[in-house]
CSV table of C-alpha atoms and ligand atoms in Angstrom, one decimal:
chain,number,residue,atom,x,y,z
A,1,MET,CA,-52.1,-35.3,-56.1
A,2,ARG,CA,-53.3,-37.9,-53.6
A,3,ARG,CA,-56.7,-39.5,-53.9
A,4,LEU,CA,-57.9,-39.6,-50.3
A,5,ALA,CA,-58.8,-36.8,-47.9
A,6,GLN,CA,-59.6,-34.2,-50.6
A,7,THR,CA,-61.7,-31.2,-49.7
A,8,ASP,CA,-64.2,-29.7,-52.2
A,9,GLY,CA,-64.7,-25.9,-52.6
A,10,LEU,CA,-61.4,-24.6,-51.3
A,11,THR,CA,-60.3,-21.1,-52.5
A,12,ASP,CA,-57.0,-20.6,-54.4
A,13,VAL,CA,-55.5,-19.1,-51.2
A,14,GLN,CA,-56.4,-22.2,-49.2
A,15,LEU,CA,-55.1,-24.5,-51.9
A,16,GLU,CA,-51.8,-22.6,-52.2
A,17,MET,CA,-51.3,-22.6,-48.4
A,18,LEU,CA,-52.0,-26.3,-48.1
A,19,ALA,CA,-49.6,-27.1,-51.0
A,20,THR,CA,-46.9,-25.1,-49.2
A,21,VAL,CA,-47.5,-26.9,-45.9
A,22,ARG,CA,-47.6,-30.3,-47.6
A,23,ASP,CA,-44.2,-29.5,-49.3
A,24,PHE,CA,-42.8,-28.4,-45.9
A,25,VAL,CA,-44.0,-31.6,-44.3
A,26,ASP,CA,-42.5,-33.8,-47.1
A,27,LYS,CA,-39.1,-32.0,-47.1
A,28,GLU,CA,-38.6,-30.7,-43.5
A,29,ILE,CA,-40.7,-32.9,-41.2
A,30,LEU,CA,-41.0,-36.5,-42.5
A,31,PRO,CA,-37.3,-37.1,-43.0
A,32,VAL,CA,-36.4,-36.1,-39.4
A,33,ALA,CA,-39.6,-36.8,-37.4
A,34,THR,CA,-38.9,-40.3,-36.2
A,35,ALA,CA,-35.3,-39.7,-35.1
A,36,LEU,CA,-36.4,-36.5,-33.2
A,37,GLU,CA,-39.3,-38.4,-31.6
A,38,HIS,CA,-37.1,-41.3,-30.5
A,39,ALA,CA,-34.7,-38.7,-29.0
A,40,ASP,CA,-37.6,-36.8,-27.4
A,41,ALA,CA,-36.0,-33.7,-28.9
A,42,TYR,CA,-37.8,-30.4,-29.4
A,43,PRO,CA,-38.1,-29.7,-33.1
A,44,SER,CA,-36.7,-26.1,-33.0
A,45,GLN,CA,-35.9,-25.9,-36.7
A,46,ILE,CA,-39.3,-27.1,-37.7
A,47,VAL,CA,-40.9,-24.6,-35.3
A,48,GLU,CA,-38.9,-21.8,-36.9
A,49,GLY,CA,-40.1,-22.9,-40.3
A,50,MET,CA,-43.7,-22.9,-39.1
A,51,ARG,CA,-43.2,-19.4,-37.7
A,52,GLU,CA,-41.8,-18.2,-41.0
A,53,MET,CA,-44.9,-19.6,-42.8
A,54,GLY,CA,-47.1,-17.6,-40.4
A,55,LEU,CA,-48.7,-20.7,-38.9
A,56,PHE,CA,-48.7,-19.2,-35.4
A,57,GLY,CA,-51.0,-16.5,-36.6
A,58,LEU,CA,-53.1,-18.5,-39.0
A,59,MET,CA,-56.4,-17.7,-37.5
A,60,ILE,CA,-55.5,-14.4,-35.8
A,61,PRO,CA,-57.3,-11.5,-37.5
A,62,GLU,CA,-55.3,-9.5,-40.0
A,63,GLU,CA,-55.7,-6.3,-38.0
A,64,TYR,CA,-53.6,-8.0,-35.3
A,65,GLY,CA,-50.9,-9.2,-37.8
A,66,GLY,CA,-52.3,-12.7,-38.4
A,67,LEU,CA,-53.4,-14.4,-41.6
A,68,GLY,CA,-57.1,-14.2,-40.6
A,69,GLU,CA,-57.8,-17.7,-42.0
A,70,SER,CA,-60.8,-19.8,-41.2
A,71,LEU,CA,-61.1,-22.8,-38.8
A,72,LEU,CA,-61.3,-25.0,-41.9
A,73,THR,CA,-58.0,-23.8,-43.2
A,74,TYR,CA,-56.5,-24.3,-39.8
A,75,ALA,CA,-57.9,-27.9,-39.5
A,76,LEU,CA,-56.5,-28.8,-42.9
A,77,VAL,CA,-53.1,-27.4,-42.0
A,78,VAL,CA,-53.2,-29.4,-38.8
A,79,GLU,CA,-54.1,-32.5,-40.8
A,80,GLU,CA,-51.1,-32.0,-43.1
A,81,LEU,CA,-48.7,-31.3,-40.2
A,82,SER,CA,-49.9,-34.4,-38.3
A,83,ARG,CA,-49.3,-36.5,-41.4
A,84,GLY,CA,-45.7,-35.5,-40.8
A,85,TRP,CA,-45.5,-35.7,-37.1
A,86,MET,CA,-48.4,-35.2,-34.6
A,87,SER,CA,-46.2,-33.5,-32.0
A,88,VAL,CA,-45.6,-30.6,-34.4
A,89,SER,CA,-49.3,-29.9,-34.6
A,90,GLY,CA,-49.4,-30.1,-30.8
A,91,ILE,CA,-47.0,-27.2,-30.6
A,92,ILE,CA,-49.3,-24.9,-32.4
A,93,ASN,CA,-52.6,-26.3,-31.1
A,94,THR,CA,-52.5,-24.9,-27.5
A,95,HIS,CA,-51.2,-21.6,-28.9
A,96,PHE,CA,-54.1,-21.6,-31.3
A,97,ILE,CA,-56.7,-22.3,-28.5
A,98,VAL,CA,-55.3,-19.5,-26.4
A,99,ALA,CA,-55.3,-17.0,-29.3
A,100,TRP,CA,-58.8,-18.0,-30.1
A,101,MET,CA,-59.9,-17.4,-26.5
A,102,ILE,CA,-58.3,-14.0,-26.4
A,103,ARG,CA,-59.8,-13.1,-29.8
A,104,GLN,CA,-63.3,-14.2,-28.7
A,105,HIS,CA,-63.3,-13.1,-25.0
A,106,GLY,CA,-60.4,-10.8,-24.4
A,107,THR,CA,-60.6,-7.1,-23.5
A,108,PRO,CA,-59.5,-4.7,-26.2
A,109,ARG,CA,-56.3,-4.2,-24.2
A,110,GLN,CA,-55.6,-7.9,-24.0
A,111,LYS,CA,-56.2,-8.3,-27.7
A,112,ALA,CA,-53.8,-5.5,-28.5
A,113,ARG,CA,-51.2,-6.7,-26.1
A,114,TYR,CA,-51.1,-10.4,-27.0
A,115,LEU,CA,-52.5,-11.1,-30.4
A,116,PRO,CA,-49.8,-9.3,-32.6
A,117,ARG,CA,-47.0,-11.0,-30.7
A,118,MET,CA,-48.8,-14.4,-30.8
A,119,ALA,CA,-49.2,-14.0,-34.5
A,120,GLU,CA,-45.5,-13.5,-35.0
A,121,GLY,CA,-44.8,-16.4,-32.6
A,122,SER,CA,-42.8,-14.4,-30.0
A,123,ILE,CA,-45.6,-15.1,-27.4
A,124,ARG,CA,-46.4,-18.8,-27.4
A,125,GLY,CA,-49.5,-20.1,-25.6
A,126,ALA,CA,-50.4,-23.1,-23.4
A,127,PHE,CA,-53.8,-23.7,-21.8
A,128,SER,CA,-54.4,-25.3,-18.4
A,129,MET,CA,-57.6,-26.8,-17.1
A,130,SER,CA,-56.5,-30.3,-15.9
A,131,GLU,CA,-55.2,-31.0,-12.4
A,132,PRO,CA,-53.8,-34.2,-10.9
A,133,ASP,CA,-57.2,-35.2,-9.5
A,134,CYS,CA,-59.4,-34.1,-12.4
A,135,GLY,CA,-59.4,-33.9,-16.2
A,136,SER,CA,-62.9,-34.9,-17.5
A,137,ASP,CA,-64.6,-33.3,-14.5
A,138,VAL,CA,-63.4,-29.8,-15.0
A,139,SER,CA,-65.9,-28.5,-12.5
A,140,ALA,CA,-63.9,-30.3,-9.7
A,141,ILE,CA,-60.7,-28.1,-10.1
A,142,LYS,CA,-59.2,-27.0,-6.8
A,143,THR,CA,-56.6,-24.4,-7.8
A,144,ARG,CA,-57.7,-21.2,-6.1
A,145,ALA,CA,-57.2,-17.5,-6.8
A,146,VAL,CA,-57.9,-15.1,-3.9
A,147,ALA,CA,-58.4,-11.3,-4.5
A,148,ASP,CA,-55.8,-9.2,-2.6
A,149,GLY,CA,-56.1,-5.5,-3.5
A,150,ASP,CA,-55.9,-5.1,-7.3
A,151,SER,CA,-54.3,-8.5,-7.8
A,152,TYR,CA,-55.0,-12.2,-7.1
A,153,VAL,CA,-52.9,-14.8,-5.3
A,154,ILE,CA,-53.0,-18.2,-6.9
A,155,ASP,CA,-52.3,-21.5,-5.1
A,156,GLY,CA,-52.7,-25.0,-6.5
A,157,GLN,CA,-51.4,-27.6,-8.9
A,158,LYS,CA,-52.1,-28.0,-12.6
A,159,MET,CA,-51.3,-31.1,-14.7
A,160,TRP,CA,-50.8,-32.0,-18.3
A,161,LEU,CA,-49.8,-28.7,-19.8
A,162,THR,CA,-48.9,-29.2,-23.5
A,163,ASN,CA,-46.1,-26.7,-24.2
A,164,GLY,CA,-46.0,-26.0,-20.4
A,165,ALA,CA,-42.3,-25.2,-20.5
A,166,THR,CA,-41.9,-23.6,-24.0
A,167,ALA,CA,-44.9,-21.3,-23.6
A,168,ASN,CA,-44.6,-17.8,-22.1
A,169,LEU,CA,-48.3,-17.4,-21.7
A,170,VAL,CA,-50.6,-19.8,-19.9
A,171,ALA,CA,-54.4,-19.4,-20.0
A,172,THR,CA,-55.1,-21.0,-16.6
A,173,LEU,CA,-58.5,-21.9,-15.2
A,174,VAL,CA,-58.8,-21.4,-11.4
A,175,ARG,CA,-61.6,-21.1,-8.9
A,176,THR,CA,-62.3,-17.6,-7.7
A,177,ASP,CA,-65.6,-18.3,-5.9
A,178,PRO,CA,-65.8,-21.7,-4.2
A,179,GLU,CA,-69.5,-21.4,-3.7
A,180,ALA,CA,-70.5,-20.6,-7.2
A,181,GLY,CA,-69.9,-23.8,-9.2
A,182,HIS,CA,-69.2,-23.2,-12.9
A,183,ARG,CA,-69.8,-19.5,-12.4
A,184,GLY,CA,-67.0,-19.4,-9.8
A,185,MET,CA,-64.3,-20.1,-12.3
A,186,THR,CA,-62.0,-17.6,-13.9
A,187,THR,CA,-59.4,-17.8,-16.7
A,188,PHE,CA,-56.2,-15.9,-15.9
A,189,LEU,CA,-53.6,-15.0,-18.6
A,190,VAL,CA,-50.5,-15.9,-16.7
A,191,ASP,CA,-47.3,-14.5,-18.2
A,192,LYS,CA,-44.1,-16.5,-17.5
A,193,GLU,CA,-40.6,-17.1,-18.7
A,194,PRO,CA,-40.1,-20.3,-20.7
A,195,GLY,CA,-38.1,-23.1,-19.1
A,196,PHE,CA,-38.2,-25.3,-16.0
A,197,GLY,CA,-37.9,-24.6,-12.3
A,198,GLU,CA,-39.3,-21.5,-10.6
A,199,VAL,CA,-39.9,-19.5,-13.7
A,200,GLU,CA,-41.7,-16.6,-11.8
A,201,PRO,CA,-42.0,-16.0,-8.1
A,202,GLY,CA,-44.4,-18.7,-6.8
A,203,LEU,CA,-44.7,-20.4,-10.2
A,204,THR,CA,-42.8,-23.6,-10.9
A,205,VAL,CA,-42.6,-25.9,-13.9
A,206,PRO,CA,-41.1,-29.1,-12.3
A,207,GLY,CA,-40.0,-31.0,-15.4
A,208,LYS,CA,-41.2,-32.8,-18.5
A,209,ILE,CA,-43.7,-35.7,-18.1
A,210,ASP,CA,-42.2,-38.7,-19.7
A,211,LYS,CA,-44.8,-39.9,-22.2
A,212,MET,CA,-45.5,-43.0,-24.2
A,213,GLY,CA,-45.6,-41.0,-27.5
A,214,TYR,CA,-46.4,-37.4,-28.5
A,215,LYS,CA,-42.7,-36.8,-27.7
A,216,GLY,CA,-40.7,-33.7,-28.7
A,217,VAL,CA,-43.4,-31.4,-27.5
A,218,ASP,CA,-43.1,-30.8,-23.8
A,219,THR,CA,-46.0,-31.7,-21.4
A,220,THR,CA,-45.6,-30.5,-17.8
A,221,GLU,CA,-47.1,-29.8,-14.5
A,222,LEU,CA,-47.5,-26.2,-13.2
A,223,ILE,CA,-47.4,-25.4,-9.5
A,224,PHE,CA,-48.7,-22.2,-8.0
A,225,THR,CA,-47.5,-21.3,-4.5
A,226,GLY,CA,-48.7,-17.8,-3.7
A,227,HIS,CA,-48.2,-16.6,-7.3
A,228,ARG,CA,-49.5,-13.1,-7.7
A,229,VAL,CA,-51.3,-12.0,-10.9
A,230,GLY,CA,-52.9,-8.6,-11.6
A,231,ALA,CA,-56.7,-8.4,-11.9
A,232,ALA,CA,-56.1,-7.0,-15.4
A,233,GLN,CA,-55.0,-10.5,-16.4
A,234,ILE,CA,-58.5,-11.9,-16.0
A,235,LEU,CA,-59.5,-13.0,-19.5
A,236,GLY,CA,-62.3,-10.6,-20.5
A,237,GLY,CA,-61.8,-8.5,-17.4
A,238,GLU,CA,-64.5,-10.1,-15.2
A,239,PRO,CA,-64.2,-13.1,-12.9
A,240,GLY,CA,-66.7,-16.0,-13.2
A,241,ARG,CA,-66.6,-16.6,-17.0
A,242,GLY,CA,-63.7,-18.9,-17.1
A,243,PHE,CA,-65.5,-22.2,-17.5
A,244,TYR,CA,-67.4,-21.0,-20.6
A,245,GLN,CA,-64.4,-19.4,-22.1
A,246,MET,CA,-62.4,-22.7,-21.7
A,247,MET,CA,-65.2,-24.8,-23.2
A,248,ASP,CA,-65.3,-22.4,-26.2
A,249,GLY,CA,-61.6,-22.9,-26.6
A,250,VAL,CA,-61.8,-26.7,-26.2
A,251,GLU,CA,-64.6,-26.8,-28.8
A,252,VAL,CA,-62.4,-25.4,-31.5
A,253,GLY,CA,-59.5,-27.5,-30.1
A,254,ARG,CA,-61.7,-30.6,-30.7
A,255,VAL,CA,-61.9,-30.0,-34.4
A,256,ASN,CA,-58.1,-29.8,-34.4
A,257,VAL,CA,-57.7,-33.1,-32.5
A,258,ALA,CA,-60.0,-34.6,-35.1
A,259,ALA,CA,-57.8,-33.2,-37.8
A,260,ARG,CA,-54.7,-34.7,-36.1
A,261,GLY,CA,-56.4,-38.1,-36.2
A,262,CYS,CA,-57.1,-37.6,-39.9
A,263,GLY,CA,-53.4,-36.7,-40.6
A,264,VAL,CA,-52.0,-39.6,-38.5
A,265,ALA,CA,-54.4,-42.1,-40.1
A,266,LEU,CA,-53.6,-40.8,-43.6
A,267,ARG,CA,-49.9,-41.3,-43.0
A,268,ALA,CA,-50.6,-44.9,-41.6
A,269,PHE,CA,-52.6,-45.7,-44.8
A,270,GLU,CA,-49.8,-44.4,-47.0
A,271,LEU,CA,-47.2,-46.5,-45.2
A,272,ALA,CA,-49.4,-49.6,-45.4
A,273,VAL,CA,-50.4,-49.3,-49.0
A,274,SER,CA,-46.8,-48.8,-50.0
A,275,TYR,CA,-45.4,-51.6,-47.9
A,276,ALA,CA,-48.2,-54.0,-49.1
A,277,GLN,CA,-47.0,-53.6,-52.7
A,278,ARG,CA,-43.3,-54.3,-51.8
A,279,ARG,CA,-43.6,-57.3,-49.5
A,280,GLU,CA,-44.2,-60.7,-51.0
A,281,THR,CA,-45.5,-63.9,-49.4
A,282,PHE,CA,-46.6,-67.2,-51.0
A,283,GLY,CA,-45.3,-66.0,-54.4
A,284,LYS,CA,-47.2,-62.7,-54.6
A,285,ARG,CA,-47.4,-59.2,-53.2
A,286,ILE,CA,-49.2,-59.1,-49.9
A,287,ALA,CA,-51.5,-56.4,-51.5
A,288,ASP,CA,-52.8,-59.2,-53.8
A,289,HIS,CA,-54.0,-61.3,-50.9
A,290,GLN,CA,-57.6,-60.5,-50.5
A,291,ALA,CA,-57.4,-60.2,-46.7
A,292,VAL,CA,-54.8,-57.4,-47.0
A,293,GLN,CA,-56.7,-55.7,-49.8
A,294,PHE,CA,-59.8,-55.7,-47.7
A,295,ARG,CA,-57.9,-54.3,-44.8
A,296,LEU,CA,-56.6,-51.4,-47.0
A,297,ALA,CA,-60.2,-50.8,-48.3
A,298,GLU,CA,-61.5,-50.5,-44.7
A,299,MET,CA,-58.6,-48.2,-43.8
A,300,ALA,CA,-59.2,-45.9,-46.7
A,301,ALA,CA,-62.9,-45.7,-46.0
A,302,LYS,CA,-62.1,-44.6,-42.4
A,303,VAL,CA,-59.6,-42.1,-43.5
A,304,GLU,CA,-62.1,-40.5,-45.9
A,305,ALA,CA,-65.0,-40.6,-43.5
A,306,ALA,CA,-63.0,-39.0,-40.7
A,307,HIS,CA,-61.7,-36.3,-43.0
A,308,GLN,CA,-65.2,-35.3,-44.3
A,309,MET,CA,-66.6,-35.3,-40.8
A,310,THR,CA,-63.9,-33.0,-39.6
A,311,VAL,CA,-64.3,-30.7,-42.6
A,312,MET,CA,-68.0,-30.5,-41.9
A,313,ALA,CA,-67.4,-29.6,-38.2
A,314,ALA,CA,-64.9,-26.9,-39.1
A,315,ARG,CA,-67.2,-25.4,-41.8
A,316,ARG,CA,-70.1,-25.3,-39.4
A,317,LYS,CA,-68.1,-23.3,-36.9
A,318,ASP,CA,-66.9,-20.9,-39.7
A,319,THR,CA,-70.5,-20.1,-40.5
A,320,GLY,CA,-71.0,-18.9,-36.9
A,321,GLU,CA,-73.2,-21.8,-36.0
A,322,ARG,CA,-73.0,-23.9,-32.8
A,323,ASN,CA,-70.9,-26.9,-33.7
A,324,ASP,CA,-70.4,-28.8,-30.4
A,325,LEU,CA,-72.4,-31.8,-31.8
A,326,GLU,CA,-70.3,-32.0,-35.0
A,327,ALA,CA,-67.0,-31.3,-33.2
A,328,GLY,CA,-67.7,-34.0,-30.7
A,329,MET,CA,-68.6,-36.5,-33.4
A,330,ALA,CA,-65.6,-35.6,-35.5
A,331,LYS,CA,-63.2,-35.9,-32.6
A,332,TYR,CA,-64.7,-39.2,-31.5
A,333,LEU,CA,-64.8,-40.7,-34.9
A,334,ALA,CA,-61.4,-39.5,-36.1
A,335,GLY,CA,-59.8,-40.6,-32.8
A,336,GLU,CA,-61.3,-44.1,-32.9
A,337,TYR,CA,-60.7,-44.5,-36.7
A,338,CYS,CA,-57.1,-43.3,-36.3
A,339,LYS,CA,-56.4,-45.9,-33.7
A,340,GLU,CA,-57.9,-48.6,-35.9
A,341,VAL,CA,-56.2,-47.5,-39.1
A,342,VAL,CA,-52.8,-47.3,-37.3
A,343,GLU,CA,-53.3,-50.8,-35.9
A,344,ASP,CA,-54.2,-52.2,-39.4
A,345,ALA,CA,-51.1,-50.5,-40.9
A,346,PHE,CA,-49.1,-52.1,-38.1
A,347,ARG,CA,-50.5,-55.5,-38.9
A,348,ILE,CA,-49.7,-55.1,-42.6
A,349,HIS,CA,-46.1,-54.4,-41.7
A,350,GLY,CA,-45.8,-57.8,-40.0
A,351,GLY,CA,-42.8,-58.1,-37.6
A,352,TYR,CA,-41.2,-55.0,-39.1
A,353,GLY,CA,-44.0,-52.9,-37.7
A,354,TYR,CA,-42.6,-53.7,-34.3
A,355,SER,CA,-39.2,-52.5,-35.2
A,356,LYS,CA,-38.2,-48.9,-34.4
A,357,GLN,CA,-36.8,-48.6,-37.9
A,358,TYR,CA,-40.3,-48.4,-39.3
A,359,GLU,CA,-42.3,-45.2,-39.0
A,360,ILE,CA,-45.5,-47.1,-38.0
A,361,GLU,CA,-44.0,-47.9,-34.6
A,362,ARG,CA,-44.1,-44.2,-33.8
A,363,LEU,CA,-47.6,-43.7,-35.1
A,364,TYR,CA,-48.7,-46.7,-33.0
A,365,ARG,CA,-47.6,-44.9,-29.8
A,366,GLU,CA,-49.0,-41.5,-30.9
A,367,ALA,CA,-52.6,-42.6,-31.8
A,368,PRO,CA,-53.8,-43.3,-28.3
A,369,MET,CA,-53.4,-39.7,-27.3
A,370,LEU,CA,-56.3,-38.8,-29.6
A,371,LEU,CA,-58.6,-41.0,-27.5
A,372,ILE,CA,-57.9,-38.8,-24.4
A,373,GLY,CA,-56.8,-35.2,-25.3
A,374,GLU,CA,-59.5,-32.4,-25.4
A,375,GLY,CA,-61.9,-34.7,-23.7
A,376,THR,CA,-61.9,-38.5,-23.8
A,377,ALA,CA,-64.0,-40.6,-26.2
A,378,ASP,CA,-66.5,-41.2,-23.4
A,379,ILE,CA,-66.9,-37.5,-22.7
A,380,GLN,CA,-67.5,-36.9,-26.5
A,381,LYS,CA,-70.2,-39.5,-26.4
A,382,MET,CA,-71.8,-37.7,-23.4
A,383,ILE,CA,-71.7,-34.4,-25.3
A,384,ILE,CA,-73.1,-36.0,-28.5
A,385,GLY,CA,-75.8,-37.9,-26.5
A,386,ARG,CA,-77.0,-34.8,-24.6
A,387,ARG,CA,-77.2,-32.7,-27.7
A,388,LEU,CA,-79.1,-35.4,-29.6
A,389,LEU,CA,-81.7,-35.6,-26.9
A,390,GLU,CA,-82.1,-31.8,-27.1
A,391,GLU,CA,-82.4,-31.9,-30.9
A,392,TYR,CA,-84.7,-34.9,-30.9
A,393,ALA,CA,-86.7,-34.2,-27.7
A,394,ASP,CA,-89.8,-36.3,-27.5
A,395,ARG,CA,-92.7,-33.9,-27.0
A,396,SER,CA,-95.4,-36.5,-27.2
A,397,ALA,CA,-95.7,-36.9,-23.4
B,1,FAD,C1,-50.4,-35.9,-23.7
B,1,FAD,C2,-51.5,-35.1,-23.0
B,1,FAD,C3,-51.5,-33.8,-23.2
B,1,FAD,C4,-52.5,-33.0,-22.5
B,1,FAD,N1,-52.6,-31.7,-22.6
B,1,FAD,C5,-53.4,-30.9,-21.9
B,1,FAD,C6,-53.4,-29.5,-21.9
B,1,FAD,O1,-52.6,-28.9,-22.7
B,1,FAD,N2,-54.2,-28.8,-21.1
B,1,FAD,C7,-55.1,-29.4,-20.2
B,1,FAD,O2,-55.8,-28.7,-19.5
B,1,FAD,N3,-55.1,-30.8,-20.2
B,1,FAD,C8,-54.3,-31.6,-21.0
B,1,FAD,N4,-54.4,-32.9,-21.0
B,1,FAD,C9,-55.3,-33.6,-20.0
B,1,FAD,C10,-56.5,-34.2,-20.7
B,1,FAD,O3,-57.4,-33.3,-21.2
B,1,FAD,C11,-57.1,-35.2,-19.7
B,1,FAD,O4,-56.2,-36.3,-19.5
B,1,FAD,C12,-58.4,-35.7,-20.2
B,1,FAD,O5,-59.4,-34.7,-20.2
B,1,FAD,C13,-58.9,-36.9,-19.3
B,1,FAD,O6,-58.9,-36.5,-17.9
B,1,FAD,P1,-58.2,-37.5,-16.9
B,1,FAD,O7,-56.9,-37.9,-17.4
B,1,FAD,O8,-58.2,-36.9,-15.5
B,1,FAD,O9,-59.1,-38.8,-16.8
B,1,FAD,P2,-60.4,-39.0,-15.9
B,1,FAD,O10,-61.3,-37.9,-16.0
B,1,FAD,O11,-60.0,-39.5,-14.6
B,1,FAD,O12,-61.1,-40.3,-16.7
B,1,FAD,C14,-60.6,-41.6,-16.5
B,1,FAD,C15,-61.5,-42.5,-17.3
B,1,FAD,O13,-62.9,-42.4,-16.9
B,1,FAD,C16,-63.7,-42.0,-17.9
B,1,FAD,N5,-64.8,-41.1,-17.4
B,1,FAD,C17,-64.6,-40.1,-16.6
B,1,FAD,N6,-65.8,-39.5,-16.4
B,1,FAD,C18,-66.7,-40.2,-17.0
B,1,FAD,C19,-68.1,-40.1,-17.2
B,1,FAD,N7,-68.8,-39.1,-16.6
B,1,FAD,N8,-68.8,-41.0,-17.9
B,1,FAD,C20,-68.1,-42.0,-18.5
B,1,FAD,N9,-66.8,-42.2,-18.4
B,1,FAD,C21,-66.1,-41.3,-17.7
B,1,FAD,C22,-62.8,-41.3,-18.9
B,1,FAD,O14,-63.4,-41.4,-20.3
B,1,FAD,C23,-61.6,-42.2,-18.8
B,1,FAD,O15,-61.7,-43.3,-19.6
B,1,FAD,C24,-53.5,-33.7,-21.7
B,1,FAD,C25,-53.4,-35.1,-21.5
B,1,FAD,C26,-52.4,-35.8,-22.2
B,1,FAD,C27,-52.4,-37.3,-22.0
């Protein structure tokens, strides 16, 4: 039993599930993660294992064939998976967000059609807000859908789709009314074949974006040129609600990006504390130099703080309360701490940290993604700041 990143008050079911995932990570992910990452190879066998464990349906209600677990369970599973390899958690994260959006906002027909197959992993979800010219400023998207009879014709270019090629369902935010600002945006459930090239008439996945880290999982563009989608594919059935649906999805997604940060930081700490007891300089273990010990202490405090903040944000959502403040704080803190802990672990490895033979090299390239994905650190601070001014509004004037 490890000492850091423990969670009080878990049920036996949660403890058992986490023990199973931890065992899977130790036996099936950690031994192969770095080689797969260096080869930028899709981890098909690991994905199959996750499917068998039911992880694709972790939060999908039992009536639709899922495990009906809480956001807390999901976040803790993501933390464990990311301790093994962050890309693996990315494979289920967009799927999870899309399933969440369908569960919260879908019509009964959409829930019945998608959720059971998403739970078994035969339908795999990606979500798409970002475009080449905008990511933080979602309200600036240009991709348009124009009504034509009982369908819509979509034109435009989307960017940065995690699982863009492997997914066969993309929740896509488009503009349906150019005059109506946020209320003129609509989420379409776009079905497609997996793969690259023109996967459906007027729908093209050009190729994989070559990334600094977060390899293995595919990240793509998606180009719409007169792609026709039935009006029945509008999430929730009515146009104009897409922005709010996406923000709801991103809010739960933020807890999971925070959980990823916790997992990567925990692994970096484990690598550093182990290395520090094996490496000797000036006649003693480097762990016995006070500077290194202090570094380990700071790292551990950050790992623990990020974990507890993430648990708090997930629990708040599970009680049905608004958690945008806590999710924003958790994502911001866990992302920043992860980057710092990984850099400290890198320093403790000395020159070997720069060698591709050591796992920390991979973590060093993975951590920056957490400063950007699901809203940059600056955007989190905007959300946190605005919410604080609401909560602490000065009414003395
Ligand atoms: C590996 C990867 C996977 C991704 N996966 C997905 C996905 O699956 N689906 C999806 O839709 N998107 C995805 N994204 C896109 C991601 O959400 C965006 O990159 C992110 O929101 C930032 O947008 P941007 O890149 O356009 O940066 P910009 O919005 O151009 O920001 C550039 C810089 O300006 C700062 N900035 C912007 N506006 C403000 C402001 N108002 N105040 C202060 N600072 C500001 C930002 O913090 C940043 O530092 C992914 C990105 C990456 C790198």
